[in-house]
Every structure is written in C-alpha cells, then in structure tokens.
Amino acid sequence: MIGGLFIYNHKGEVLISRVYRDDIGRNAVDAFRVNVIHARQQVRSPVTNIARTSFFHVKRSNIWLAAVTKQNVNAAMVFEFLYKMCDVMASYFGKISEENIKNNFVLIYELLDEILDFGYPQNSETGALKTFITQQGIKGQFQTKEEQSQITSQVTGQIGWRREGIKYRRNELFLDVLESVNLLMSPQGQVLSAHVSGRVVMKSYLSGMPECKFGMNDKIVIDKAGKGGVTNEAGKSDLGGGGSTSGKQSIAIDDCTFNQCVRLSKFDSERSISFIPPDGDYELMRYRTTKDIILPFRVIPLVREVGRTKLEVKVVIKSNFKPSLLAQKIEVRIPTPLNTSGVQVICMKGKAKYKASENAIVWKIKRMAGMKESQISAEIELLPTNDKKKWARPPISMNFEVPFAPSGLKVRYLKVFESKLNYSDHDVVKWVRYIGRSGIYETRC
Amino acid sequence: MEWANQLCENRQFGSKMTDSKYFTTTKKGEIFELKAELNSDKKEKKKEAVKKVIASMTVGKDVSALFPDVVNCMQTDNLELKKLVYLYLMNYAKSQPDMAIMAVNTFVKDCEDPNPLIRALAVRTMGCIRVDKITEYLCEPLRKCLKDEDPYVRKTAAVCVAKLHDINAQLVEDQGFLDTLKDLISDSNPMVVANAVAALSEIAESHPNSNLLDLNPQSINKLLTALNECTEWGQIFILDCLANYTPRDDRESQSICERVTPRLSHANSAVVLSAVKVLMKFMEMLPKDLDYYGTLLKKLAPPLVTLLSAEPELQYVALRNINLIVQKRPEILKHEMKVFFVKYNDPIYVKLEKLDIMIRLASQANIAQVLAELKEYATEVDVDFVRKAVRAIGRCAIKVEQSAERCVSTLLDLIQTKVNYVVQEAIVVIKDIFRKYPNKYESVIATLCENLDSLDEPEARAAMIWIVGEYAERIDNADELLESFLEGFHDESTQVQLQLLTAIVKLFLKKPTETQELVQQVLSLATQDSDNPDLRDRGYIYWRLLSTDPVAAKEVVLAEKPLISEETDLIEPTLLEELICHIGTLASVYHKPPSAFVEGSRGVMHKRLPARTGSGEGTESPDVGNVAGGSAPEAAPSIIPSQGDLLGDLLNLDLAPPTTTGPPPPTSGMQMGGMDLLGGGLDSLLGGDIGGSPAMGAGFGAAPAVMPASLNAPVGGGLGDLFDLGGGVGMPMGAYIPPKTVWLPAMKAKGLEISGTFARRAGVIQMELVLTNKAMSVMTDFAIQFNRNSFGLAPAGPLQVLTPLGPNQTIEVSLPLSTVGPVMKMDPLNNLQVAVKNNIDVFYFSCQYPISMLFVEDGKMERQVFLATWKDIPNDNESQFQIQDCHLNSDAASNKLQGSNIFTIAKRTVEGQDMLYMAIKLSNGIWVLAELKMQAGNPNYTISLKCRAPEVSQCVFQCYEAVLKN
C-alpha cells in the first residue's frame, strides 16, 4: 500500500510530507526531488523506481504530488487516489497552489490522516468529510451524540456520499450533457479516428433521500422497448428539447462508466440507471461513442511550398449543423515552421494573427451559424536554413463550442422519487443543457 | 480572529520555507522560542506553536528536541490540537521511545472516550507508534475497539491489526487478533468488511502458506455482497482479494464472473482494472465453447478502451496492462486498433506504449492504416519516439509478410531524409528484414552503403557490417568497405569488433583470393592486440577453423541461418501468466514479477493462472500451453534425488558405459604455438560456436530477435535469476504441438487443400485438420482412412464435417485417433499415408507425425527400475545426438519435456554439468530411456537414448529437439 505522500512546489521544496509506513525513510523525499523534479530531461514515466522504491506522481499546475511505496501496490488505485486527493483539496480551498497549500497545511494533514490509513484509502467523499473536517478546525467538541453517530454512519455507510436530513424549499435539478468530440482527419478528408467522450454532469438540490432514475436514447434500451411493445416513454419526454440536428432516434454507446452512487448491478441486468444522488455538484456518468458522430466542423487544408523560403497555406472551414444553431469560441490553430520570419494573413471572417511564440497562426471567430463556410489564406516567409530535417507539419487543430450533443445523445427522462417527504417528480424543477466542445480535433496537413 | 492567526502563521511559515539562510542563523533561538510558546498558558498560543513545529518537521528540520513540550500539549480537549500532537508523535516516537511512554495514558483514556471519532483517532494513531512498550499497552484497547458498537471505530481497528502485525507479528497471533479480524469479514458494515479484507490480505502475504484468508464459496459470497455496497476503494480491496481465489470448477467460476462484470462500468479505473484481473484469471477455467465465454470476451473490450480517455498517468497504467492482455488474449482488442493511434499531444510515455500495442495488434487486415500512421510518427520531434516508430515499421514487415515490400520502401524513404538517427534505426531493422526474407530485398543494399559514413552508433554499425559480410558476393567493394572500418578497430565497441571479425571471415570464405591479407589483419588484431577475451576467443576459433579445414569453416560460418521469429518482445509465457495475476499493480506496470522490486518476504509468492478443470468430457479447445494432461498441475515433480545411494548408483552408471556422453572427441589435433592451455576448453567453445556463430556470432546472435525494449525483454541481467525461479516453480507446460503444415496442396486435389498437425490432448491423440475449399463448387461427403502404419494409428471415429464446404470456405476438424489399428513398419518410421474422400474424388497424401504423440501419460518410472533397465539394455542400442542452440536451463527443459510426457526421473549436477535422466513410454509399450547433458552457458546439449527397439531413437531425438526449441 501507499507508504507515504509528499507534496512539493516547483522548486522541489516539500510542502507536505506524510509517511504511513515504516519502510519509507526520510531520504525518499529527497530521492524524488533529485531524480524526478530536478532531473534534466523530460519526465519519461509517471512511475519511477529509485533504489527499489516506487514513486507515483501527478502534477497540478506547478505542484507535484508524489505517492511512495516499496510494495507491489495497485498502481491504478494510487493514481486514482492522487486525483481524488486533488479533488478533495480543491473542494476545500480552491486552486491547488503553493500559497493555498501553505495556508491550509494543517487541514491537509488532517485530511491525509482521515482518507488514508496505513496507506489504504478510506472514504474520500467531500460531502461526508465536510461534516467533520472543516477549514475552521475540526468539529466534534460540541457535537451531540446523535450528530457524532450520524457522522460515523455516513462515513462508513452504504450511502457515504449523501447525508440524511437535507432540506430545500425549492427542489431543483440541473443536468448538463457535456461532450467533447475528437477527430483525427487525413489531409484528404478521410476520418482516421473520431469519437465523442461525454459526461453527464448534475447539480441536485433535492430534499431527503431521493431515488432518481435517468433515461437516455440508448440504442439497447430503445430497441428492447420497441420489441417488447412498451413504447414511447421518449415521446412523453419533457426534457429532450436540446436541439440536436439529426432526427436520429437512438445512439449506440460503446461504453459508459458511472459515479459510485449508481447501482451497477441494476445497469448490468436491466440497463437502467438508478441512484441516490450526492448533494450539489457531481458527475453522474461518462460515456463514449464512435458511431454516427456529427462532426460540427470540417477543415480543408492546403499547404504549398513555394521554393525553399515560402509557404502558402489556405484553410477552409465548413460548419455542418442546423443553420439555426450557432457555434461559438471558434479557434483554428495553423502551425508554422520554426524558421518563419514573417506571415501575411487574409481571412474572410473573424481575426487571425501570427503568434511567433507559439509557432502558429491563430484564427478566431466569435460566432458561426450552421451550414456556412469561411476561409483563411496565409503566406509564410521562411528564413533559409541548412537544417536537413524536414518540418514535421503538425496537424491543424480546432476549438469550438456548439449547443448540441455531437453524439446525438438525448435525455429521455430524469425521474425523482422521494417516498418519505411530500414532494413528487412534478414538483422538481429540472433544467437540461447540451454543450458540445472540441476535444482533440485535428486535421493533418 | 482565525483569519488573523492564519495570516500571521503564513508569514512565518512562508519565510521559513523560502529563506533558508535566515533559518540556519536563528536555529537555536527559534527552538528556544518555540519551547517557551509550547509551555505557554494560552491555548491559542500553544496551538500556533504546535503548528509551527509541524511546519518545521515537514520541511525536514529536526524538532525532536521539543518532544516533552509537545507531548505535554496532548492532554487537551481540542481535537485539532490533539491531531497535530499525534502527527508529531508518529514522527518522533521511535527516536524517543522512553518519552513516548508518557503518551500511553492519554491513548488508553481516549480509546474509552464517548466520541467515536476520538476513539478511532486514538487507535489509529497508536498503531503508528512503533515503540515496543507502547504496543503492549495497545492490545487491550484494540481488542475493545475491534468489537466497538460504532462501525467507524471497527473499520479503523481492522487496519490497526495490520499495523500491529507489521510491528510484532507474534503478538498479533498470540492475542488472537487474527480470528477477530476474520470475524469482521461477516460484519454488517461494508466498509468494515473491506478494511478487514485489506488487512487480512496484507497479513496473508507475509505468511504465504497460512490459510488466513480461508476463501471458500461462503466467504466469497459475503465478499461479493459487500462488493455492491462499499466505497470505490473497498471494492478494489475486495476485488484484489477475490483474484487470489481459485474457484473449484467452471460453474463457480462463471457465477463469480457474472457478479464481477458490473464493476467494469465503474468510474474508478482501478475498480475496472481489478475487475478485469479477476475476469482474466477466472476465464481460464471456462470452457471456450461456452456461450458465456464469448460474451465475457466481448464485454472486456469497451472498458479497456474507455481507460484510454482517463488522465494520462492512468492511461499509462492501463496501456502497460493492455500490453499484457493483448499478449495473453489478442482476440479481445483485435478490432480496436484505431484507439491506439498516437495523438499529437499525448505525453511521451503514453505515445511509446501505444506504439507497442499498435505493433502487437497489427495484422494483414489493418496493416495499411498502421503503416500510414507509423510513417507519420517517424517525422515527429521526440527522438526516442521516432526511433521506436522506425523500428515498428521493421517489425510490421517481419510480422505481416504481405506488407514487407511496402515497409521496405517506407524505410528507404526514411533513409533518404538523411536524419542521422532515423537512418541508423532503419538500417538495424532492414538487417532483420533481410534475415526474415532472404534473397528478396537485397537490391536496396546499394542505398544502404551510401550511408555508411553517417553511422555512429554501435548497433547500426554492427548491423551494416553484418549486411556487408553477409552479402559480400554482391557488393563489389565489400573488401574496401570493411577495410575502412578496420582502421579504427580498437576504438570500436565490442559489438562492432565481433561483427567486423565475423564479416571479414565471411568475406574471405566467399572471395578467398583477394582478401587474404585482410583476414590475416583482422585475426591478428583480434587475437594479439585485443584484451577482450570474447574477441580473442572468437578470433582463435576462426583462425583454427580456417587453418585446419577451410571446407568445414565454410560450413560453419556460412551455414544457413535459423529463421527469426515474427513476434518480438513477447513476454515469456510463465512470466506473462504471473503478470496477468497482477493486473493493475506495479508489477504489471514494470512487467516484472513483484519479487524483482519488493524487498523481504512480501510478494515473493508466485501467482499463477488456474488450470481448466472442466466438468468431465475431454472436448478440449485448441489452446496450447494451458492444459497439461487435464489434471491440475499442482504437484511439481521433485526431480532432485534425495537418497545418497541412488546418487552413487547414478555415478556408477555414468562411468560404466565407455563413451556415453561428454564433448565430442576432438576432430583433429590442433597445433598452434603451445596453446595447450586452451586445448580442452576450445573444443567445447568450438562446439558452442557452431550453434551460435553460423547465424552471426554470439554477440550478435541475440540482437535481431530481441529488440531492446525498456522494460520487457528479460534477457540476462539481474532478472536472470528470477527466470530460473520462474522455471523452477515447475508448472508443466502443455504438450508440444507442431505448427500446421500443408499436407495436400489444392492443385493436387481438385481444389481441396488440407493442412494440419497432430496433438495429444488429455491422453487422446488428435489429428487436427484444416480443410479449405479453393474450388468453385461445394464439397460434401468427407471421409478419411489411413494405411497400415508403424504404430497402428487409426481414426477413432468418422471425420466430422457436417456442413457442406462452400467455395473459399475453411473448416477446422479435429479427428481423434486410436492406436489399435493394423500395424506395418513404415519408412520413415513415423510416416502416415492417408486417403481423403469427398463428393469429387479420393485423394492420397502422406504426412509425418511427431512421435511424441505416442508418449503416454503413465511413462513415469521408479528410479530403481530405471537404473536396472538402463543397465539391462545393451550398449549397442545406445545412440547419441546433439541438440544445438537451445537456451533452457535444466528445470525449464524438464518442465517443457514433461508437457509432452517425457518424464524426468532423476537429476544430478556434476561440475556445472546437469544430467537429466528421463523415461518415455510409447503407446505400444516400448520404453525409451534418455540421458540429457547440459552445461551452463553451453547452448548445445548431448542426449543419449537407450531403447530395446533402437529404430525409434531417431524419431525420439527429433521430438526432443522440437519440444525443446518450441
């Protein structure tokens, strides 16, 4: 198991050091600094073995978090734990920075004592932790017996992510379908790989211990329902109006993973998503699709080398969705060679600029409706070099945001049942939003 | 107020952190100041002081001098202050054991506190204080806490047992804590269960033979129930524990798998990987024809792909694991090539791993795409990545024959870029391609020669020199080229020197007239001017060879080279099996068994996959290497004779027959200036080189097959001993099955092509046929018949081709054979004449079966009987053979042979030479006794066979060779 956990600043100075196991000595702190943080070359692996001691590290801005062990630990668990640790810290004091860590070092030690025991991760749900560890020191002295046992039963309980007795005057639910669409396209316009990785992010402000059921246009469910004759729950949907472009009825989901509140065995047997939600913000599920993806933009590059000192670049982008919808924050990034001396750009729409420090022409368009196209052309002057190595021509990448789900996913329903309190599904105010963003959206040129 | 405190504390803390100069000058004063503050009457001041102490401790300052003052602050009802003091205690108690005792009372009192959070805190902290005297006081409170009414206290106490065990194992056993811990597995609270499982698993690891976890169907059921209810971390503990269980039969295995599969959808990647581990392991036990088996395989792919959208560090862990999974079960991800394409912004460690997996998944179906990608990667910036991409192109050429031509032309394009490291890498892989496809691509040699001057890395130079030597007859100026290298001979690395020596000798043998001077020059450089023993020895060997018998020299040096394998970098199967049992853990990231990086007793226990223990009938699926004779391969045969008298007997036995073994007698007297010293040794060296050198000389011999991958290929080095261990564990491998060969080409049989092989599975000989219809019309009505043969082989049933075979269709049939048919001696002995009929015609062909198919399972012999039989068989019936170029140690060899029912009866070691005595029983009752001699470091084995029917010896020897080399 984890033998120790260290947090360093960018210079390699220790901010937090907590050792859980006797086999980890003080010298481990220095070993990591010397061999990884101060190492000359780029980090070649997130797992480093130094003198039979293994170090796992992740970096958040310029803060290093390192877990140390001398045993054959579950490596995936260690990384998951480090990410979780970051989440917990962020939810307590915001951004993970040297300043914030120093300001909260007592709190961090308390957390580390609670969520890692002898190197074994324990309950690390912030909802539960915040009931008894706070930035103002530990609660506990003045608690009543009931409060204490409520805390312990929540920390160890089946529903560790939600406490009893939550009350809201207005029961509200916010549901965001956030998708990032990834594309790798050849210069000829052939899709080399494309997938959507999506997340369903919720904010729930619900009283009591509500039981929720979430439904979407999952092909397997729809097909099953179609066969069984039990039709059109979809038709009744009051949530499906996200405004996707195609009339596609259902989508094939390659794989999905769920927040720990979702009953996995029920999903496995019935493919229904039911859960008791955490209070506040959380990510309900992640999913991935690869079939029938709507690619919101097509990039058509044309690069011509004119002699040894000049390049001509022309890039056309075409938007491919309903004309009534608007894409925003569009940015096209055209890489330029290292020996670029000057660039002239002409674009039909938006603003384009050559950024020497980033070796790229950045073309920004604020808004663009569907089924439109726009074009940029640039002349790049090159300094003559005797470098034999050819320019690697990195791909042209794109960023954008569109108000629909490129996977075609639609929310069919989200029902809330709370039998003990007197509010029903109809009393809950629900908000649904679809946002599609570019992930790694690249076209080779 | 709080805000002001923090502000003031930050300033102090911050300045101490950054301004070390200030710190060193005021060290004494500061400690003194802190001491005063700690003893202050004001609570707030005390607390601030303790915080400062902790801050100093964090940055590595020694604040142990404050021990009594800090401990004095412990008696407080302020929980925050208490926690800080505890933190300090955990750090310094060990260095101040006597003073730490002062804390005991508070701990004991806190364990009785009405607040469960304080009880848990006390028991948690006490376990971290590694002072013997304190541990004694810990027992009673711990016992109470293990039975506390509050689950939070119980779950903390469960972990505390593991802590205590780490300090004093005996104490834990004496106090009966292990039993209490076992009881907690049935606790009503899932988190208590999970922590108890974690603690027990850890304790069990240091007691490999104890039955601590006592996993049985009932306890497994409890774990599976808790799995649905506990936290993500608890699920990991439980799944990792489940993976150590071996189900009793396939039904239990399936039911566990069914309850574990829902975990594949968990958001936590570690839960997913641990579930994958359980499934990969338990799948071994499922019959492959089961529908569920196929379903499970399909269910595994999507979650593995999803892991690739996790954060990069987790992607790395996932990719290292996928690398193992792809080697074990390629079918899972064979259609998922695209997800392994490298993204421009992937961190380098992700890129390199993806590239590895791409090559493993490359097949004829996707090779075009893969090549296009690789070509793209070869133009990237990172040198390591580019090199690996170039190598990958070469590996594709070797793996997928159809793509070889395209690969070669891609490589040539890359050479044209003149980027130094790309050129060198390309030359290294082209050498491998030459070896794989001889006489096909030599036209490119001219292009390669153009780049001779730019090569500055030893591996590339050696590869180029090998090419020049190997194709000396086609390169007009080969002698000039090699001579140019010779100028700086002593500055070259050993690898290049050895290669240069061999290449010039090759050149001489090909063009003796023009190059005599050159060869003399290199021989004298190697033998007289070099300090390197390897180089000198090789020089002498060539010298003697050339001077004694140039014809023999030609046969040796220019002998045909063995083919190189298609798959490189494969992890050795026993290690792979072990690593599969460690999916998700560090071992799977390092691709090393835990014993290679864990100290002490933990993790030394080797894990292995369970064997298929189906419920009855022997319908085995064509999977090589898992199943050994149907029974569980638990009991490794003890092959070291324990009785002294037996050893004596064996010694006698060895001495009695005059020329049983030993290196072959020297072929000619060698006179070379009083080189008596080398005399005997050289002979055996010579023997050694015959195996290694025809290929390309020892130093180079291994290079083409094994690409240096960062962590994989466990060749030599510190890992060597581990592999001995791995082999020694004694898992009998499956019987050797020769690869399928075409027996009846379609041209000769009106479009019916038959290829096949023989296998012995669970005691049944099977003829495995692949029938392909290459004609335009449908084929039906298949039947088969054998001619009389040496061992009475006959089909035990009709040929089961139930459906008509359409055009371009292929069907695989397995035909069980019996050995009770009519007998007639054939020549060669293992020849089999077969007639196959279909609706079109009758076709005849003959094939040879490996005689190992006839080795029966009850071929073990008592040692005494073995000795008596050996003596009884006349010496005339003995025949001796050499097995060349085999790199197994005796244990591994013995295991391998046992898989084919060749049983080791005894083993002994004399002067570094291992002798294995083995017995074989044929299906017709003939016994064959064998003595296998192997010398450490010598890849050539000598085998003596004794049998009352000496005709079979030749065939038996062929089997040995086939089994050992596969």
Coordinates of C-alpha atoms in Angstrom, one line a residue, chain A residues 85-96:
Chain A
M85 CA -6.8 13.9 -3.2
C86 CA -6.6 16.9 -5.7
D87 CA -10.4 17.0 -5.9
V88 CA -10.8 17.0 -2.2
M89 CA -8.2 19.7 -1.7
A90 CA -9.8 21.8 -4.5
S91 CA -13.2 21.5 -3.0
Y92 CA -11.9 22.7 0.4
F93 CA -9.7 25.6 -0.7
G94 CA -10.0 26.1 -4.4
K95 CA -7.0 26.0 -6.8
I96 CA -4.1 23.8 -5.8

